[in-house]
CSV table of C-alpha atoms in Angstrom, one decimal:
chain,number,residue,atom,x,y,z
A,1,MET,CA,20.5,-35.2,1.8
A,2,PRO,CA,16.9,-35.6,0.6
A,3,THR,CA,16.1,-37.3,-2.7
A,4,GLY,CA,13.2,-36.7,-5.0
A,5,LYS,CA,11.8,-37.2,-8.5
A,6,VAL,CA,11.7,-34.5,-11.2
A,7,LYS,CA,8.1,-33.6,-11.7
A,8,TRP,CA,9.0,-31.4,-14.7
A,9,PHE,CA,11.8,-29.3,-15.9
A,10,ASP,CA,11.7,-26.9,-18.9
A,11,PRO,CA,15.2,-26.5,-20.3
A,12,LYS,CA,14.1,-23.3,-22.3
A,13,LYS,CA,12.9,-21.6,-19.2
A,14,GLY,CA,15.6,-23.0,-17.0
A,15,TYR,CA,13.5,-24.2,-14.1
A,16,GLY,CA,11.1,-26.8,-12.9
A,17,PHE,CA,9.9,-28.8,-9.9
A,18,ILE,CA,11.0,-31.9,-8.0
A,19,ILE,CA,8.6,-33.9,-5.9
A,20,GLY,CA,10.2,-34.2,-2.5
A,21,ASP,CA,10.4,-37.3,-0.2
A,22,GLU,CA,7.3,-36.1,1.7
A,23,GLY,CA,5.3,-35.2,-1.5
A,24,GLN,CA,6.1,-31.5,-1.4
A,25,ASP,CA,6.8,-29.5,-4.6
A,26,VAL,CA,10.4,-28.2,-4.6
A,27,PHE,CA,11.4,-25.4,-7.1
A,28,VAL,CA,14.7,-26.0,-8.9
A,29,HIS,CA,16.5,-23.5,-11.0
A,30,TYR,CA,19.2,-24.6,-13.6
A,31,THR,CA,21.9,-22.7,-11.6
A,32,SER,CA,21.3,-25.1,-8.7
A,33,ILE,CA,22.2,-28.2,-10.8
A,34,VAL,CA,25.7,-29.5,-10.2
A,35,GLY,CA,27.8,-30.2,-13.3
A,36,ASP,CA,29.5,-28.5,-16.2
A,37,GLY,CA,28.0,-27.5,-19.5
A,38,PHE,CA,24.2,-27.5,-20.2
A,39,ARG,CA,22.4,-28.2,-16.9
A,40,ALA,CA,18.9,-29.7,-17.3
A,41,LEU,CA,16.9,-32.5,-15.7
A,42,LYS,CA,14.7,-35.2,-17.3
A,43,ASP,CA,11.2,-35.7,-16.1
A,44,GLY,CA,11.0,-38.7,-13.8
A,45,GLU,CA,14.8,-38.6,-13.0
A,46,VAL,CA,15.7,-39.2,-9.3
A,47,VAL,CA,17.9,-36.5,-7.8
A,48,ASN,CA,19.4,-35.6,-4.5
A,49,TYR,CA,19.5,-32.0,-3.3
A,50,GLU,CA,19.7,-29.6,-0.3
A,51,LEU,CA,16.3,-28.3,0.8
A,52,VAL,CA,16.1,-24.6,1.4
A,53,ARG,CA,13.0,-22.7,2.5
A,54,GLY,CA,12.6,-19.6,0.3
A,55,GLU,CA,10.2,-16.7,0.3
A,56,LYS,CA,7.8,-18.6,-2.1
A,57,GLY,CA,8.2,-22.1,-0.7
A,58,PHE,CA,10.8,-24.9,-0.9
A,59,GLN,CA,13.8,-24.6,-3.2
A,60,ALA,CA,16.5,-27.1,-4.2
A,61,ARG,CA,20.2,-26.3,-4.0
A,62,ASN,CA,23.2,-28.4,-5.1
A,63,VAL,CA,21.0,-30.8,-7.2
A,64,GLY,CA,22.9,-33.9,-8.2
A,65,ARG,CA,21.8,-37.0,-10.2
A,66,THR,CA,21.4,-40.2,-8.2
A,67,PRO,CA,23.3,-43.1,-9.8
A,68,PRO,CA,21.1,-45.8,-11.1
A,69,GLN,CA,20.7,-48.7,-8.5
A,70,PRO,CA,22.0,-52.2,-9.6
A,71,PRO,CA,19.3,-54.9,-9.9
A,72,PRO,CA,18.6,-56.9,-6.7
A,73,PHE,CA,20.8,-60.0,-6.2
A,74,VAL,CA,18.8,-63.2,-6.6
A,75,GLN,CA,20.3,-66.3,-5.2
A,76,PRO,CA,20.2,-69.0,-7.9
A,77,SER,CA,18.5,-72.2,-6.9
A,78,ALA,CA,20.5,-75.2,-6.9
């Protein structure tokens, strides 16, 4: 499943764009965001999604938030 970063999302309009792994703009509509309640994305947020080619270009489906990665483990020096 591809991942990308939210380029921008307008919660009032209910849509925005994700920058895909290969740098392509991917349209995202609020109905494609997985979750309950108010569905919106934050600019810069990392998400995973299914990529679909639509009539006007790439579209994201089943958009989910990627959990934050833990900091890298650093071996303490003895």
